[in-house]
XYZ file of C-alpha atoms in Angstrom:
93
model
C 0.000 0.000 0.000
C 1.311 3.569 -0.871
C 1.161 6.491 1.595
C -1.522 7.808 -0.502
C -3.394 4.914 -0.495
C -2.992 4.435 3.489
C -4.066 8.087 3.884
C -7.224 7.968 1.725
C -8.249 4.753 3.437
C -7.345 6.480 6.866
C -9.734 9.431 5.430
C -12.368 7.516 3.958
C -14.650 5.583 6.639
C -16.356 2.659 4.714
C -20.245 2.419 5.327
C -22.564 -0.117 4.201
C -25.938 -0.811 5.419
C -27.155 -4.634 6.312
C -31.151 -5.794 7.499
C -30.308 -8.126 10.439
C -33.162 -10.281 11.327
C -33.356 -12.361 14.609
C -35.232 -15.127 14.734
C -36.190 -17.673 16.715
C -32.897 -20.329 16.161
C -30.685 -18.141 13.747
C -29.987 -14.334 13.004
C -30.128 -13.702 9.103
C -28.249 -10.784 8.061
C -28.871 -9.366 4.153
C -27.026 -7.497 1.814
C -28.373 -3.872 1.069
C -27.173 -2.162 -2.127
C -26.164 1.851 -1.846
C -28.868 2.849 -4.369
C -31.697 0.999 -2.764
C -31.043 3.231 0.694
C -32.566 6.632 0.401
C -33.811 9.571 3.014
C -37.312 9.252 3.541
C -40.081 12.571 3.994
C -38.961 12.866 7.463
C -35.268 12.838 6.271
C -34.325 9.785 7.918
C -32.135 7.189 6.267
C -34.735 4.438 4.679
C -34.275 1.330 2.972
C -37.763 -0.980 1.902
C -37.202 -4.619 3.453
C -39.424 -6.033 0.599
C -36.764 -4.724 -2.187
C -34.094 -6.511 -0.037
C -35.924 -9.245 0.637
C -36.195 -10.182 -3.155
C -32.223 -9.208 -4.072
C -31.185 -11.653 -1.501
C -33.862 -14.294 -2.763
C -36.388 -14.019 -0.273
C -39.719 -13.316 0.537
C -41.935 -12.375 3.570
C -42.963 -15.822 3.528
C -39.514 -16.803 5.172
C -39.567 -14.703 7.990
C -42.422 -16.055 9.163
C -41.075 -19.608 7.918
C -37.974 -18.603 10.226
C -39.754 -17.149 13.096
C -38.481 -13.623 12.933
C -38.583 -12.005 16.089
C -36.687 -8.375 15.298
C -35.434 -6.642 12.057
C -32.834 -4.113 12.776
C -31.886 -1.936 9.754
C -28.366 -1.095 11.002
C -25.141 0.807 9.288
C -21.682 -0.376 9.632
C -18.705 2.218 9.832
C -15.676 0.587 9.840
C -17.235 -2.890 11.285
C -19.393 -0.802 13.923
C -22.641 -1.097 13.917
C -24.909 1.367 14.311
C -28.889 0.567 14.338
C -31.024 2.855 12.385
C -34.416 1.475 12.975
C -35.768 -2.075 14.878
C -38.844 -3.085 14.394
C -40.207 -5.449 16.840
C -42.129 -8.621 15.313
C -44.367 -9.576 18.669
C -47.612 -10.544 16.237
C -50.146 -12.968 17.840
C -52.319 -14.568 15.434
């Protein structure tokens, strides 16, 4: 690595997003692409599940199948990760 590559990557904090989704035996994490995350009309950072969902091959049908208990729609800076939003799946039918 050259200096200037060591000081852009020192500059440069790497973020990606992820959906992790605990279930009931497992945790599932998916990929999120860049352009799918957006800022939503009260200017927080959004991303839709279903749209993620399908780019990772899967469907609504297998969190229930997997017993989802939470979704957290998280970003990682340099490994951290910071939740965005956690949505709770306590659903009693």
């Amino acid at each position: 690595m050259t200096q200037d590559e060591h000081r852009q990557s020192v500059l440069t904090k790497a973020i990606q997003y992820r959906y992790i989704i605990e279930c009931k035996n497992k945790s599932v994490e998916l990929e999120v692409e860049d352009r799918d995350v957006f800022r939503n009309a009260d200017d927080e950072i959004d991303c839709p599940l279903d749209v993620v969902l399908r780019k990772n091959d899967y469907s609504f049908n297998d969190l229930m199948n997997w017993d989802a208990r939470e979704i957290q729609f998280v970003k990682l800076v340099d490994e951290e990760i910071i939740v965005i939003n956690r949505v709770s799946l306590n659903v009693n039918l």
